Structures are given as structure tokens and as C-alpha cells.
mmCIF file of C-alpha atoms in Angstrom:
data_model
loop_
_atom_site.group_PDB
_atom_site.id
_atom_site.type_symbol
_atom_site.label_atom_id
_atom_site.label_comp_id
_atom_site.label_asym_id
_atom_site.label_seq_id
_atom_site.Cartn_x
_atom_site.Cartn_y
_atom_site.Cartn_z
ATOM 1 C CA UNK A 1 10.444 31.430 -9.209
ATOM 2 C CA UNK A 2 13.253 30.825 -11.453
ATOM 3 C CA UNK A 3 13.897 26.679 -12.005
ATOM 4 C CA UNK A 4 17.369 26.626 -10.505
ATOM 5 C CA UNK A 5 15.709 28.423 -7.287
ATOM 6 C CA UNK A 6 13.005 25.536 -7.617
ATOM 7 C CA UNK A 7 15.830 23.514 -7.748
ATOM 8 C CA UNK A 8 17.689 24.478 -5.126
ATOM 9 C CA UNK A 9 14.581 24.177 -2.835
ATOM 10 C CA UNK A 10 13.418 20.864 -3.778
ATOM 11 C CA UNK A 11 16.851 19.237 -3.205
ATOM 12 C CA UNK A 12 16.799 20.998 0.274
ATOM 13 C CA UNK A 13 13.729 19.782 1.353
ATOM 14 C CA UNK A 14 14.392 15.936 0.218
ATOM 15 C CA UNK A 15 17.844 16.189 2.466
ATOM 16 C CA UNK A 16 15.472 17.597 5.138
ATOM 17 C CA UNK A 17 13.492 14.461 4.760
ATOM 18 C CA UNK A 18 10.655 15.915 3.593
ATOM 19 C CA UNK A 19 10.499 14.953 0.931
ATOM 20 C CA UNK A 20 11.447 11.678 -1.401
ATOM 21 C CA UNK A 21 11.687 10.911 -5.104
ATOM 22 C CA UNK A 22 9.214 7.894 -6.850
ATOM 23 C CA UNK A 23 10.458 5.296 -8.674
ATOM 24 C CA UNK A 24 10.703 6.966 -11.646
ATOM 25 C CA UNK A 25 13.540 9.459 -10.057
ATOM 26 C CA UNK A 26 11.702 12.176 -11.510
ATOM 27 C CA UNK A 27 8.960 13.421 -9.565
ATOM 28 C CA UNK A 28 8.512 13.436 -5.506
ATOM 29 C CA UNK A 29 6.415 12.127 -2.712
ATOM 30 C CA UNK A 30 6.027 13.185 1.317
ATOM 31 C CA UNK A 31 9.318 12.389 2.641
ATOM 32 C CA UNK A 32 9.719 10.733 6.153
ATOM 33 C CA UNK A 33 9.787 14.259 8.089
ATOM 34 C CA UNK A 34 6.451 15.048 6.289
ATOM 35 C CA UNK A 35 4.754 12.188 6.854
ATOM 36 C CA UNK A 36 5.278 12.273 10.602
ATOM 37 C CA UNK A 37 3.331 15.649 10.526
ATOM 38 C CA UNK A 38 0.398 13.701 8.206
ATOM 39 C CA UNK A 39 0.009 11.259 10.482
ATOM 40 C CA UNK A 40 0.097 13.350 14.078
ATOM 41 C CA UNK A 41 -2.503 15.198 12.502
ATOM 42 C CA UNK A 42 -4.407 12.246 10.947
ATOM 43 C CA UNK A 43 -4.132 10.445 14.415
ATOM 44 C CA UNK A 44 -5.767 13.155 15.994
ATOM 45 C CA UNK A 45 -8.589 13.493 14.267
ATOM 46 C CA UNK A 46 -9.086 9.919 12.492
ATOM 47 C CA UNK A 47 -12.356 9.054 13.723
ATOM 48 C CA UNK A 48 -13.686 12.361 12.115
ATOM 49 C CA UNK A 49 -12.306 11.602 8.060
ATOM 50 C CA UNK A 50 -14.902 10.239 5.835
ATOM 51 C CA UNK A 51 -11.666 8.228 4.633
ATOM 52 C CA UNK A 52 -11.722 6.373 8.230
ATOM 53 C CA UNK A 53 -15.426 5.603 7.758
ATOM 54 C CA UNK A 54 -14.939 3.990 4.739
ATOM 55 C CA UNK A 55 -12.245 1.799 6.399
ATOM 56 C CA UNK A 56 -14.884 1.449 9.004
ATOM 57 C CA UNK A 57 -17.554 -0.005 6.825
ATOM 58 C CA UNK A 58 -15.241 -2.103 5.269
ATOM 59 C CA UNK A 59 -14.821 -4.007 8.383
ATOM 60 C CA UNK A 60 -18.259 -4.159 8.878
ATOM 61 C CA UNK A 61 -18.667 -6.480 6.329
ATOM 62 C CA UNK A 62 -15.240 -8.327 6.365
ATOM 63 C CA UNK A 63 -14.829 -8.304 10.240
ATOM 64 C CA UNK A 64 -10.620 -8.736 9.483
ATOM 65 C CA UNK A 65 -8.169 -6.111 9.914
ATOM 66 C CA UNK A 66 -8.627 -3.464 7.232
ATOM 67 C CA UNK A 67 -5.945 -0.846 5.635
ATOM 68 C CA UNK A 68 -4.822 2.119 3.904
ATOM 69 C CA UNK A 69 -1.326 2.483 2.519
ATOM 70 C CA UNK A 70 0.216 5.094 0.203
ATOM 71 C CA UNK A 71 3.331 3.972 -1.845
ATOM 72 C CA UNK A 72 6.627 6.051 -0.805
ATOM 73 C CA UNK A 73 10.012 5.204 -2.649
ATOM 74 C CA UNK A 74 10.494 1.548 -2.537
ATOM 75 C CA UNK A 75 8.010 0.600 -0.032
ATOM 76 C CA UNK A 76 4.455 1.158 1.299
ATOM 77 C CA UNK A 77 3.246 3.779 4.306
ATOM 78 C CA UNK A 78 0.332 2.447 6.444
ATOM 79 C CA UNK A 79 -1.802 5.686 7.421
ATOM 80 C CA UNK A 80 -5.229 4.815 8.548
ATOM 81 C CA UNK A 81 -6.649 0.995 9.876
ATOM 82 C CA UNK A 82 -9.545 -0.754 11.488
ATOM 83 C CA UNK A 83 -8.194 -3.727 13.649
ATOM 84 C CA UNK A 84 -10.206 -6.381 14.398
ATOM 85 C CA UNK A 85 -10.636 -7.607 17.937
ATOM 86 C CA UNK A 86 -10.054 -11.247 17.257
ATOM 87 C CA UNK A 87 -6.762 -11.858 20.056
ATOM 88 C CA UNK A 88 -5.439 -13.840 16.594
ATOM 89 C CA UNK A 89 -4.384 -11.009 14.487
ATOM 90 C CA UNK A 90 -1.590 -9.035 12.862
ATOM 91 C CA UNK A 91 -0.603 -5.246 14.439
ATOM 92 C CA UNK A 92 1.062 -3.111 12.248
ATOM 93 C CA UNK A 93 1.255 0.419 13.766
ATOM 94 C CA UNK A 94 0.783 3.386 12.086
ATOM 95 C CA UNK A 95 3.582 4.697 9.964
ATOM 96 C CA UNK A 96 4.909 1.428 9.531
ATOM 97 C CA UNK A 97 7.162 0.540 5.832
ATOM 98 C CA UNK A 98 6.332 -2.898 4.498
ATOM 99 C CA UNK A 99 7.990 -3.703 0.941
ATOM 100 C CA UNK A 100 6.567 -3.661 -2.259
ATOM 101 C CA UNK A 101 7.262 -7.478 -3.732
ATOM 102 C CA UNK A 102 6.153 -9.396 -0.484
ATOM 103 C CA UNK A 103 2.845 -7.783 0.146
ATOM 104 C CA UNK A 104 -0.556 -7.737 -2.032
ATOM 105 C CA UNK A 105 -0.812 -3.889 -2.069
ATOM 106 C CA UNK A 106 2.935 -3.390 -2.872
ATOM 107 C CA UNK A 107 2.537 -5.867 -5.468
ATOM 108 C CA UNK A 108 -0.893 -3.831 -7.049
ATOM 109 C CA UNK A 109 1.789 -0.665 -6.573
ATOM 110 C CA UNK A 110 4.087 -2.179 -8.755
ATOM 111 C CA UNK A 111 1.423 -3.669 -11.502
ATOM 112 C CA UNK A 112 -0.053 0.150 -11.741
ATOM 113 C CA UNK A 113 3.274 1.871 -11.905
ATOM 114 C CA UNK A 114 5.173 2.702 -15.601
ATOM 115 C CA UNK A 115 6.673 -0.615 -16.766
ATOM 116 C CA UNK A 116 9.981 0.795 -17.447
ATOM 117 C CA UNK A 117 9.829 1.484 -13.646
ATOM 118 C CA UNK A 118 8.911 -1.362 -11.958
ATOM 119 C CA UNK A 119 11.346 -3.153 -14.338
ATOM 120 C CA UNK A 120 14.066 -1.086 -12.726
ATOM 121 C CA UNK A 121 13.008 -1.165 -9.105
ATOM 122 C CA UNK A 122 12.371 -4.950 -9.384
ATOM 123 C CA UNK A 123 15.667 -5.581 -11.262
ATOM 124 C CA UNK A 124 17.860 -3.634 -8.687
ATOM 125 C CA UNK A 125 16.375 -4.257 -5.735
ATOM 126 C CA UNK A 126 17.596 -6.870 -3.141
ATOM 127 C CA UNK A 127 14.336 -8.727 -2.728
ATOM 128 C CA UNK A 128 14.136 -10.129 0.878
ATOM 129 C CA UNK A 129 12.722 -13.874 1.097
ATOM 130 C CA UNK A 130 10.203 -13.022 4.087
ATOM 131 C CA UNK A 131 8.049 -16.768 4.223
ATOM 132 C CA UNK A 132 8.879 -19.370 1.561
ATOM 133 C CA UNK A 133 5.950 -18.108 -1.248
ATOM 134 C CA UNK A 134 7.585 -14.381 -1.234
ATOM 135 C CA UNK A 135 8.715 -13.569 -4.533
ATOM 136 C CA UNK A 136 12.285 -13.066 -4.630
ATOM 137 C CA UNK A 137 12.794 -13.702 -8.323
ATOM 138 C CA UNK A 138 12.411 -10.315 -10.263
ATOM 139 C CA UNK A 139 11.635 -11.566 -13.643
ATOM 140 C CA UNK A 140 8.827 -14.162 -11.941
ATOM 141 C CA UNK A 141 7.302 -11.095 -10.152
ATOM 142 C CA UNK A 142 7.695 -8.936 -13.499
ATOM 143 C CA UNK A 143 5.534 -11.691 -15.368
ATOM 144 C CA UNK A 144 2.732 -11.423 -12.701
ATOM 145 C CA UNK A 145 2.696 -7.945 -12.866
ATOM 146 C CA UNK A 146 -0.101 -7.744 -16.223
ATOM 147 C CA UNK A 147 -2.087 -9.984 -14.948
ATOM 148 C CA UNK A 148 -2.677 -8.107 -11.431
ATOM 149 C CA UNK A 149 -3.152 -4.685 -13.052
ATOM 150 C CA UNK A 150 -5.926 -6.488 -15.630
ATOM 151 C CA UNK A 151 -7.804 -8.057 -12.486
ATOM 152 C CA UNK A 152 -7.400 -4.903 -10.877
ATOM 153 C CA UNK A 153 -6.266 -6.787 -7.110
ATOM 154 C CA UNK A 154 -3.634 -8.604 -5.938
ATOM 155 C CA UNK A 155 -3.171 -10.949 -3.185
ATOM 156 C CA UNK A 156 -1.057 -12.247 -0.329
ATOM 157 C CA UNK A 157 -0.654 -15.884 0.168
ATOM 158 C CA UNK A 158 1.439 -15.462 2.920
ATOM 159 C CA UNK A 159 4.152 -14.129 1.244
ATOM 160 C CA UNK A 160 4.902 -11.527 4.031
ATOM 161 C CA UNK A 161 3.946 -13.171 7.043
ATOM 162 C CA UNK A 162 3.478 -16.895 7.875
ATOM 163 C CA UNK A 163 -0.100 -17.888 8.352
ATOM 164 C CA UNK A 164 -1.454 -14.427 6.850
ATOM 165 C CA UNK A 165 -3.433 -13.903 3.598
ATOM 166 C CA UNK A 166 -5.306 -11.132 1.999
ATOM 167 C CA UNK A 167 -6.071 -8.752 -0.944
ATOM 168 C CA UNK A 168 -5.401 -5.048 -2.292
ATOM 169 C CA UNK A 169 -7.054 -3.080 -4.650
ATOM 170 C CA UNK A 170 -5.813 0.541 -5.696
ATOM 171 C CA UNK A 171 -7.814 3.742 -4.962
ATOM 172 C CA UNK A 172 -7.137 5.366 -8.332
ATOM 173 C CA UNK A 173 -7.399 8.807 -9.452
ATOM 174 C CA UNK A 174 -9.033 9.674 -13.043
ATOM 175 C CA UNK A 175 -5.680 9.183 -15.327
ATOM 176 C CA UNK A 176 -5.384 5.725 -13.601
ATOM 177 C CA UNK A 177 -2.672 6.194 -11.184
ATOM 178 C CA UNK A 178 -2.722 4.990 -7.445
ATOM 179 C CA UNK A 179 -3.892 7.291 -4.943
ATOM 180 C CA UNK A 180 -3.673 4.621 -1.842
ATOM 181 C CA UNK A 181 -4.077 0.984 -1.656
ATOM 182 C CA UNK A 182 -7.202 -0.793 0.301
ATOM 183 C CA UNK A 183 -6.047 -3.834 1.561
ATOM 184 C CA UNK A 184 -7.209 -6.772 4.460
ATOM 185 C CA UNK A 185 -5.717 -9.183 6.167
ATOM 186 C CA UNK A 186 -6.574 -12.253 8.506
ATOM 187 C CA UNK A 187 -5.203 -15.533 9.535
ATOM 188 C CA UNK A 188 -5.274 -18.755 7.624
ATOM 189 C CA UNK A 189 -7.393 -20.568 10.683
ATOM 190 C CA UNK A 190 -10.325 -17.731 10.216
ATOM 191 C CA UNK A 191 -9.928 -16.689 6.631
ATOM 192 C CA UNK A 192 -9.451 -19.028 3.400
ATOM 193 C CA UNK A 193 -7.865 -17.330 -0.287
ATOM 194 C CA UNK A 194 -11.671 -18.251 -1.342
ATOM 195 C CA UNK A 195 -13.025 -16.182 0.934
ATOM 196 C CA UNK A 196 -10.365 -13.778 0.579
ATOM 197 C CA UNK A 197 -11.441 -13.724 -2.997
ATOM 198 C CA UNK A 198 -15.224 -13.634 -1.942
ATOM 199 C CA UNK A 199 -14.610 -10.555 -0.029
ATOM 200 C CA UNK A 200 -12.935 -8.416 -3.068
ATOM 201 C CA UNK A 201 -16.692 -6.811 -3.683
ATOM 202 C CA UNK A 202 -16.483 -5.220 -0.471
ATOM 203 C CA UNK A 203 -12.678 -4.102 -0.969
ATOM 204 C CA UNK A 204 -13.337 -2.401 -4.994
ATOM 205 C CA UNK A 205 -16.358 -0.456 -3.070
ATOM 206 C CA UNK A 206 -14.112 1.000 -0.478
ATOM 207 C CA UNK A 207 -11.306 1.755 -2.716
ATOM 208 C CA UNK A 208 -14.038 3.616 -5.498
ATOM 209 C CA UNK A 209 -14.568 5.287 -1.967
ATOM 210 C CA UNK A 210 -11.630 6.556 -0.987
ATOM 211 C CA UNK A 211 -10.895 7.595 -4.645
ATOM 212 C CA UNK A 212 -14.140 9.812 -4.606
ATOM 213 C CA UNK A 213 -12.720 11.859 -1.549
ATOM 214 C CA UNK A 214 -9.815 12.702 -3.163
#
């Protein structure tokens, strides 16, 4: 097709809503409308995707609530989770947006992204104070960002919610970018940052995983 029909089509779809730019404003994503559809059919069938065992065996050995997000725009999509059945614990349906500088995965999002973008998503971005250890200084965050991509997880010290912690790591294809982001959470009274820490083993497993079924 000629580019200015390509055009023409891709800037009719993201008006549709199905799709959405990245960061970078120069290459796309599922947009809302889209990922409705994903996640009708993903719902449907969950319990069948290798992608949900994985999550399942994740669990296993954790026994917390375990994740899998996909980065959309300026925020994260949750698409597939194991809850656990402790009546303590955090419920985040399906679907759900949760923002990139208050959560662990959104912060491994950002670490993994081009500099140049993250720098100009962080820099424009009103960054919402959520508990009082959210990072709502962009330049702080910015400086943090290295040193999460070298250890290759990031975590949350309840900087989303009050009294939750956890860790991310990415699910990365073979040039290095993110495919989806492994992450689990749990209360302060059942789970310490050491053990949080203790438990990353488990979570690079799971994310070298979900990378493989790609």
C-alpha cells in the first residue's frame, strides 16, 4: 500500500482506540478498543495459556499475588494474575492502568526504555504522590533508572500502595526490549523487602519463561 494510505489507516485506527503511540511517538501499541478484545479472549481461555502456567508456578513457590503487565503509553496493562487466597491482599482486576513511576514494573519499563524517552515522559509528566516513598521528583527517578536496568529488577517499597511491597523483572525479547513485566506483590505483615529480594530467583525464571513463549 502506498505510505500516505498506511497513513491514513494508522491514524484512523488510533482515533478508533485501537490503537496508541509509545513513548517514543513513533511507533504504536494495542490501543484501549484492542485490548478489550485481548483480554475477552484471554479471559476465556486463561487457564489453557502456557503463559498462565507460568504465572501459576510462580505462585507456587512465592504463595503472594503474582502478575503480568504490558506497558501501553504512559502506564502499565495488567493481563493475566494468580491471586493469592490470603483475605489480606491487594485486587487489581484485569485490564486495570497503574502508572509507570509509582510501581516496580513501571519503574523496570522506564529503566529498559530509550533514555531520550524516559527523559521526556518523566520530565513532562505530572507525577502523582500515591504513599509518601512514591517518586515524584523526575530527575531522582531518572538517576535510579541505570541502576534498575543493570540489576535487571526493580522494586516497590510501597510506593503505590500503603503497606504493599514487591518486585518486577522484564520478560525481554532477543534485542533487549520488554515484552511484559513479571511482577508480585504482598503485604508488609506477611512479606519483608528481604524476602521480597529472596524471592527474585523465582521471578527471573518466570520472566525467561514468558519470554520463551513469545
Amino acid at each position: 500500500l502506498p505510505k500516505p494510505t498506511l497513513h491514513r489507516l494508522v491514524a484512523h485506527l488510533e482515533h478508533e482506540g485501537y490503537l496508541s503511540r509509545q513513548l517514543d511517538g513513533r511507533s504504536y501499541l494495542p490501543g484501549h478498543k484492542l485490548r478489550q478484545m485481548m483480554l475477552g479472549v484471554m479471559h476465556a481461555s486463561q487457564h489453557d495459556l502456557p503463559r498462565h502456567d507460568v504465572l501459576a508456578r510462580l505462585f507456587a513457590s512465592i504463595r503472594e499475588t503474582c502478575s503480568i503487565s504490558i506497558p501501553d503509553g504512559d502506564s502499565l496493562v495488567y493481563v493475566d494474575r494468580v491471586e493469592t487466597n490470603w483475605p489480606l491482599r491487594l485486587v487489581i482486576e484485569l485490564g486495570a492502568r497503574v502508572p509507570l513511576h509509582a510501581t516496580a514494573a513501571g519503574k523496570v519499563c522506564l529503566a529498559f526504555m530509550p533514555r531520550p524517552a524516559a527523559e521526556a515522559y518523566l520530565r513532562g509528566a505530572s507525577l502523582h504522590r500515591h504513599t509518601d516513598n512514591t517518586f515524584t521528583d523526575a530527575e531522582a527517578l531518572l538517576a535510579e533508572l541505570p541502576r534498575i536496568r543493570e540489576q535487571g529488577y526493580a522494586t516497590d517499597a510501597q510506593e503505590f500502595i500503603p503497606g504493599m511491597v514487591g518486585a518486577s523483572v522484564p520478560a525481554l525479547d532477543p534485542r533487549g526490549r520488554v515484552l511484559a513485566l513479571l511482577t508480585f506483590h504482598g503485604p508488609i505483615q506477611r512479606l519483608s523487602m528481604q524476602q521480597v529480594i529472596d524471592h527474585l530467583p523465582a521471578l527471573r525464571r518466570a520472566a525467561r519463561e514468558v519470554a520463551a513463549l513469545a
